[in-house]
XYZ file of C-alpha atoms in Angstrom:
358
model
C -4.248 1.755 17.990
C -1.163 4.154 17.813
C 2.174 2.651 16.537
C 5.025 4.785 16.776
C 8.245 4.520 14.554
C 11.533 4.459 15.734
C 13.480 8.194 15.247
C 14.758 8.730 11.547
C 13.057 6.112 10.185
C 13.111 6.291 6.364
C 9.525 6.845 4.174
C 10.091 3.620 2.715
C 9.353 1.980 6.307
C 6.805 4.254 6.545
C 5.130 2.899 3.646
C 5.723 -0.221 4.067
C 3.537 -0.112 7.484
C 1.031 1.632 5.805
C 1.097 -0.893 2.862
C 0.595 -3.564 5.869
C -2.210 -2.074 6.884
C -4.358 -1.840 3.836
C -3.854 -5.299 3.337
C -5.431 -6.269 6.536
C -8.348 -3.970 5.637
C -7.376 -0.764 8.122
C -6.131 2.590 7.441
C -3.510 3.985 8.518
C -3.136 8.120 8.995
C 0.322 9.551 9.633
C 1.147 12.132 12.089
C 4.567 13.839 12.205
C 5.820 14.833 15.678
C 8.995 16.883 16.500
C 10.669 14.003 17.516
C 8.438 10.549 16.031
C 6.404 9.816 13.577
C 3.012 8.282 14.517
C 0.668 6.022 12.688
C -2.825 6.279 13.818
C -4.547 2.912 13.231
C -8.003 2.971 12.395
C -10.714 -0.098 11.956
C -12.767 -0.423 8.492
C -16.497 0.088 8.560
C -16.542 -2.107 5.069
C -18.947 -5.434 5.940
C -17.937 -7.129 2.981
C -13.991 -7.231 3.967
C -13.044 -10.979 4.642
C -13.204 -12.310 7.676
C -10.772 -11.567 10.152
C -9.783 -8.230 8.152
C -10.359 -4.708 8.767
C -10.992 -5.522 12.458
C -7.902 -4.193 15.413
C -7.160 -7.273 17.524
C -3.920 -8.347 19.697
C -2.512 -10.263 17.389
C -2.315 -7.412 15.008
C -0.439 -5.567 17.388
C 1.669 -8.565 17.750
C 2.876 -8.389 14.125
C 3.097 -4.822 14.044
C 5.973 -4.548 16.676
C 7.777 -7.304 15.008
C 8.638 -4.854 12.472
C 12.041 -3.680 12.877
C 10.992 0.461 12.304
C 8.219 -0.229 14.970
C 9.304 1.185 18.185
C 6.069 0.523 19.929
C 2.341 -0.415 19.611
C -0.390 1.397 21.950
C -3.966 1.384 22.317
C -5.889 4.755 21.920
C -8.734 5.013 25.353
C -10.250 7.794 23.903
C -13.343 7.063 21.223
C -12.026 9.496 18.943
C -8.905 8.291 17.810
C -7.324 11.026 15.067
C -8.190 13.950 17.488
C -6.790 12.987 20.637
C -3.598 14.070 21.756
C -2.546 10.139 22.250
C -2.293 10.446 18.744
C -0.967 13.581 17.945
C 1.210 14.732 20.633
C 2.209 18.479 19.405
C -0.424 21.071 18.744
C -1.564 21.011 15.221
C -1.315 24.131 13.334
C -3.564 24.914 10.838
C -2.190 27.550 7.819
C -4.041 29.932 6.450
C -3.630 32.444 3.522
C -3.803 36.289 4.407
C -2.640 38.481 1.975
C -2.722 41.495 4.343
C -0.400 40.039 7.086
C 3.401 40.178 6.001
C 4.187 36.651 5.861
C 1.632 35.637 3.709
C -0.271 33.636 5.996
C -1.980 32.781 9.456
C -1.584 30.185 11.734
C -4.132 29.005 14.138
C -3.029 27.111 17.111
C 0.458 28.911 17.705
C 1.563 31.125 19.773
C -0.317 34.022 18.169
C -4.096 34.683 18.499
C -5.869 35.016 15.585
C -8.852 37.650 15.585
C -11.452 36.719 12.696
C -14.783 39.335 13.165
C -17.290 40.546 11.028
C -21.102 40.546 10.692
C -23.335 37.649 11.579
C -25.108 38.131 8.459
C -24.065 39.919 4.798
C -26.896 41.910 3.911
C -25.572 44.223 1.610
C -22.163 45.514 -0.123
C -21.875 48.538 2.073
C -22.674 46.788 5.045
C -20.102 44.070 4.789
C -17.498 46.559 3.108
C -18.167 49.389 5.733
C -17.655 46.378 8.924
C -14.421 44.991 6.722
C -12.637 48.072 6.725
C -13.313 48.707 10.514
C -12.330 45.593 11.545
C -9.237 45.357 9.247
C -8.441 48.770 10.436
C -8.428 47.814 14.490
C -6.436 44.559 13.871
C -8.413 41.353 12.660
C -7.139 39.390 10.119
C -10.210 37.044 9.015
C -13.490 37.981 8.095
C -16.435 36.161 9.032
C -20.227 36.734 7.618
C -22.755 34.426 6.602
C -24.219 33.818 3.223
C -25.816 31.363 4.363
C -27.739 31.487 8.091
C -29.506 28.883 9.574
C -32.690 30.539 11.412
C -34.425 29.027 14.413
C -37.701 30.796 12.414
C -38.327 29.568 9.172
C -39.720 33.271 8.254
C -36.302 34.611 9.547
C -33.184 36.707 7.158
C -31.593 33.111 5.716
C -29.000 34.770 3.805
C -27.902 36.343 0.365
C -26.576 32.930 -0.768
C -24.128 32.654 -3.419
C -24.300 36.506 -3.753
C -23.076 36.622 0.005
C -20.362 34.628 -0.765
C -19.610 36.829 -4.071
C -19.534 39.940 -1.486
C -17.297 38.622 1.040
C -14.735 37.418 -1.596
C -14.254 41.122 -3.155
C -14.165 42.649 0.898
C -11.189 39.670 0.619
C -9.628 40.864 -2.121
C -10.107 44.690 -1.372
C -8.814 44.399 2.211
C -6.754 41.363 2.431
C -8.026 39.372 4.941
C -8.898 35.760 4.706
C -12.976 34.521 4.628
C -14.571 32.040 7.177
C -18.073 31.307 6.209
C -20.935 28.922 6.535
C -21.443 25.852 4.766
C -24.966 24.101 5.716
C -25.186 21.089 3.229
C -23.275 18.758 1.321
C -23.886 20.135 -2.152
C -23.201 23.333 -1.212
C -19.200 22.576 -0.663
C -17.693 22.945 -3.829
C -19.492 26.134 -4.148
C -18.724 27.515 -0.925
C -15.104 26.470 -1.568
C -14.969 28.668 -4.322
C -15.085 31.832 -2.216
C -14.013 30.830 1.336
C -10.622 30.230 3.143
C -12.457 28.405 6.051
C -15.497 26.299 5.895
C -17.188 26.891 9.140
C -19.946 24.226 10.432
C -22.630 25.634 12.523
C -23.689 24.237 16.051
C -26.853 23.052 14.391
C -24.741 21.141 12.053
C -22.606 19.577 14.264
C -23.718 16.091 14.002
C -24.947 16.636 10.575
C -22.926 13.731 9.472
C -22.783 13.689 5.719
C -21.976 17.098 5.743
C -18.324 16.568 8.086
C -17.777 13.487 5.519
C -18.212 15.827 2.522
C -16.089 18.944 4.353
C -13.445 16.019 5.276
C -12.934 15.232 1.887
C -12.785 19.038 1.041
C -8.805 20.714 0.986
C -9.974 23.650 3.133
C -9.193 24.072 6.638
C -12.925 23.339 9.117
C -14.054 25.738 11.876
C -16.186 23.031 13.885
C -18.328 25.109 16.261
C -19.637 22.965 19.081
C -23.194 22.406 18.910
C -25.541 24.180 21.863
C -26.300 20.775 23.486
C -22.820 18.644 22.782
C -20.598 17.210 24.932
C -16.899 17.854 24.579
C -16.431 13.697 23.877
C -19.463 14.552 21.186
C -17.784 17.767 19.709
C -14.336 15.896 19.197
C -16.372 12.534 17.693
C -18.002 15.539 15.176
C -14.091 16.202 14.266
C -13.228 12.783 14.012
C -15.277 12.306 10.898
C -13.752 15.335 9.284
C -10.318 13.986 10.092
C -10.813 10.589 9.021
C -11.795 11.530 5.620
C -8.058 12.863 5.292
C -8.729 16.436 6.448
C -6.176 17.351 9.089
C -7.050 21.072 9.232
C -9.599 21.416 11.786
C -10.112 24.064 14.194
C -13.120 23.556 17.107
C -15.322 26.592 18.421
C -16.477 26.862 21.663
C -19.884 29.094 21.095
C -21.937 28.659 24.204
C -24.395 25.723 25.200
C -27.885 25.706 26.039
C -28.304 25.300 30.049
C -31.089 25.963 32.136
C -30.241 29.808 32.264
C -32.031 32.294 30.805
C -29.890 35.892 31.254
C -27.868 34.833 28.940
C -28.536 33.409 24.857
C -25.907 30.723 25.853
C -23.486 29.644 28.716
C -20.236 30.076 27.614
C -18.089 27.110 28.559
C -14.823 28.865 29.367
C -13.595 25.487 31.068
C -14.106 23.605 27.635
C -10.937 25.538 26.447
C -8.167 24.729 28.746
C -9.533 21.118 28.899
C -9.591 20.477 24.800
C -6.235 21.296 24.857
C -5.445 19.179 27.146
C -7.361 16.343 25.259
C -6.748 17.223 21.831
C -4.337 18.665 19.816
C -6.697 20.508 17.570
C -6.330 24.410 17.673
C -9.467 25.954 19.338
C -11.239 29.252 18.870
C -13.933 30.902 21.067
C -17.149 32.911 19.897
C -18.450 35.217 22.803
C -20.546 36.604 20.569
C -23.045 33.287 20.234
C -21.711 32.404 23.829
C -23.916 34.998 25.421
C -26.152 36.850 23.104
C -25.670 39.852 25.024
C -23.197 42.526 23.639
C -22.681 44.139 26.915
C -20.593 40.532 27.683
C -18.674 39.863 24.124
C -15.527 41.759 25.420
C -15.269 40.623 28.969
C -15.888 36.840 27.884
C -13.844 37.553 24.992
C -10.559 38.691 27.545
C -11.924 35.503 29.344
C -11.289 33.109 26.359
C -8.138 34.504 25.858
C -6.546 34.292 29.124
C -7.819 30.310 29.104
C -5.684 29.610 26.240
C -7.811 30.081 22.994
C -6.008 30.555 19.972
C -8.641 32.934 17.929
C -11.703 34.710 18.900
C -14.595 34.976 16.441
C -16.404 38.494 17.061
C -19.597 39.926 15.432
C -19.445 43.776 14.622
C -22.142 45.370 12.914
C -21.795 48.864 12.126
C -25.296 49.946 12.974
C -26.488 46.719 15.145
C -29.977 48.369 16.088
C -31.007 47.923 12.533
C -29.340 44.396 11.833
C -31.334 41.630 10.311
C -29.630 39.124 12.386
C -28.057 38.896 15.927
C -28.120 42.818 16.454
C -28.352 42.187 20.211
C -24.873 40.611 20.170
C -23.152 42.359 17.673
C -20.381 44.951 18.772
C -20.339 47.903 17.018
C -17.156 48.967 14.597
C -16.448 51.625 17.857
C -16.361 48.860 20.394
C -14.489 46.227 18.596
C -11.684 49.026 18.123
C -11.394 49.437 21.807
C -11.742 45.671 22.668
C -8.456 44.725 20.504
C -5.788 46.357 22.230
C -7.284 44.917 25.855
C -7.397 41.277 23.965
C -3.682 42.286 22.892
C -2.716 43.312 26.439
C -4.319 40.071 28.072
C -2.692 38.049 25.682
C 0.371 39.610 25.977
C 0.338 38.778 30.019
C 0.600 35.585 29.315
C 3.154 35.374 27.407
C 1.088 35.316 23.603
C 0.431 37.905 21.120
C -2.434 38.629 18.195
C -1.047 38.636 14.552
C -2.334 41.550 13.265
C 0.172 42.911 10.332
């Protein structure tokens, strides 16, 4: 249930709905528009509330629009309530720091792209320092790399751990940019937190849900990567949890999906982009690199994404990807990525968007 307040209402009718709410056992999460505020209503999961409480009914719409502030009361179709665009009307932007940009900060789901690239995998500090500076250099302003990887092969690289994470926050503080990096359980979120700007959650982690409760409760902004056999409804349920556990700063990844196909790692699902935006107002980024597994196809798929509307790309570069311990196959080399970015700028550009890069 959506209830939306009448224009310049004051905060103290705003909290008095909210106030409402929690009596009757529901919570209620507050969106901002341009022009309204919105109160998102949500039911309570608690079995020991009294009877008749924490539960949405009619009548409880009833009493809401007999508020005075109340302009209107309207049910949400979609399952996931906080992500849909019923909800939240305007795109959500989500604000991150970037000491190498002039203004201080990033912000994903405006009308700049955002290029975040690095390697799949840190393996070493001149590795991860040599990629940094290359991709720096040709425009990105995030760096991604795993400390911790997820391997479909339990005898597969899994990652330097927390001195990963150690080596991507000094290639943050030598070359400015902001880190996205993976977090793969729950007690690994306050330490990850310690060294990331962006807690990303792996397709194989989609649905892990204890770990979106325990990144929802986190104040870091969530790069939700669809998982390989999801369904958009699916992916945006996988947000919901974040969001309902007060975290508003969620971006989705389209990565690729497992089909029947075998040329490729992954089918890409180009279509997903223009159609989450459609049903969401979450800010959505696109990894061809996962999406194909091929590096001959990471730059055309990645002028793809952008000319459906993403609002970042997510890029693997490897400066020697023949000898990678992960994902050399679809990692772009420092040469390449250089030459992709100002054909990413120029697409963007004809269509009326631009990549923050400075």
């Amino acid at each position: 249930m959506i209830v939306v307040m009448k224009p310049n209402c004051s905060e103290a009718s705003i909290e008095r709905i909210l106030r409402f709410l929690e009596q009757e056992g529901l919570s209620g999460h507050l969106s901002r528009g341009v022009e309204r505020t919105v109160i998102g209503v949500i039911g309570s999961v608690n079995v020991q509330n009294p009877p008749g409480k924490g539960v949405i009914t009619p009548a409880l719409g009833e009493a809401l629009e007999a508020f005075p502030e109340v302009e209107g009361v309207f049910r949400v179709s979609k399952p996931y309530k906080l992500a849909s665009r019923e909800f939240h009307p305007d795109d959500s932007i989500v604000e991150v720091p970037v000491a190498c940009v002039a203004a201080g900060k990033v912000r994903i789901g405006g009308p700049e792209v955002v290029m975040m690239a690095g390697p799949c995998t840190v393996e070493n500090e001149r590795q991860l320092m040599t990629t940094a500076e290359a991709v720096r250099k040709a425009g990105a302003v995030i760096l991604r790399g795993g400390a911790f990887k997820p391997s479909t092969s339990p005898y597969g690289f899994r990652g330097l751990g927390e001195e990963g994470l150690k080596l991507l926050a000094k290639a943050s503080r030598e070359f400015g940019m902001a880190v996205v990096t993976e977090v793969m359980t729950p007690t690994d979120v306050p330490l990850v937190c310690e060294y990331a700007d962006i807690l990303q959650i792996g397709t194989r982690n989609m649905q892990n849900y204890m770990l979106l409760d325990e990144v929802g409760r986190a104040k870091k902004p969530v790069l939700l990567k669809r998982g390989m056999a999801a369904t958009i409804e699916e992916w945006l349920l996988a947000a919901e949890y974040i969001l309902s556990q007060g975290n508003r700063d969620v971006i989705l990844c389209e990565r690729g999906i497992r089909t029947f196909e075998k040329s490729t790692r992954n089918t890409m699902d180009l279509s997903a982009i223009p159609l989450v935006k459609q049903l969401s107002h979450l800010p959505i980024v696109a990894d061809p690199s996962q999406g194909t597994g091929r590096r001959d196809l990471v730059a055309p798929m990645t002028l793809a994404a952008v000319a459906a509307g993403c609002d970042g790309l997510l890029i693997e570069v490897h400066p020697n990807p023949e000898v990678a311990l992960k994902d050399g196959a679809q990692s772009l080399t420092t040469e390449q990525f250089a030459e992709l970015m100002p054909r990413a700028q120029a697409v963007a550009q004809a269509i009326g968007r631009s990549f923050v890069t400075a």
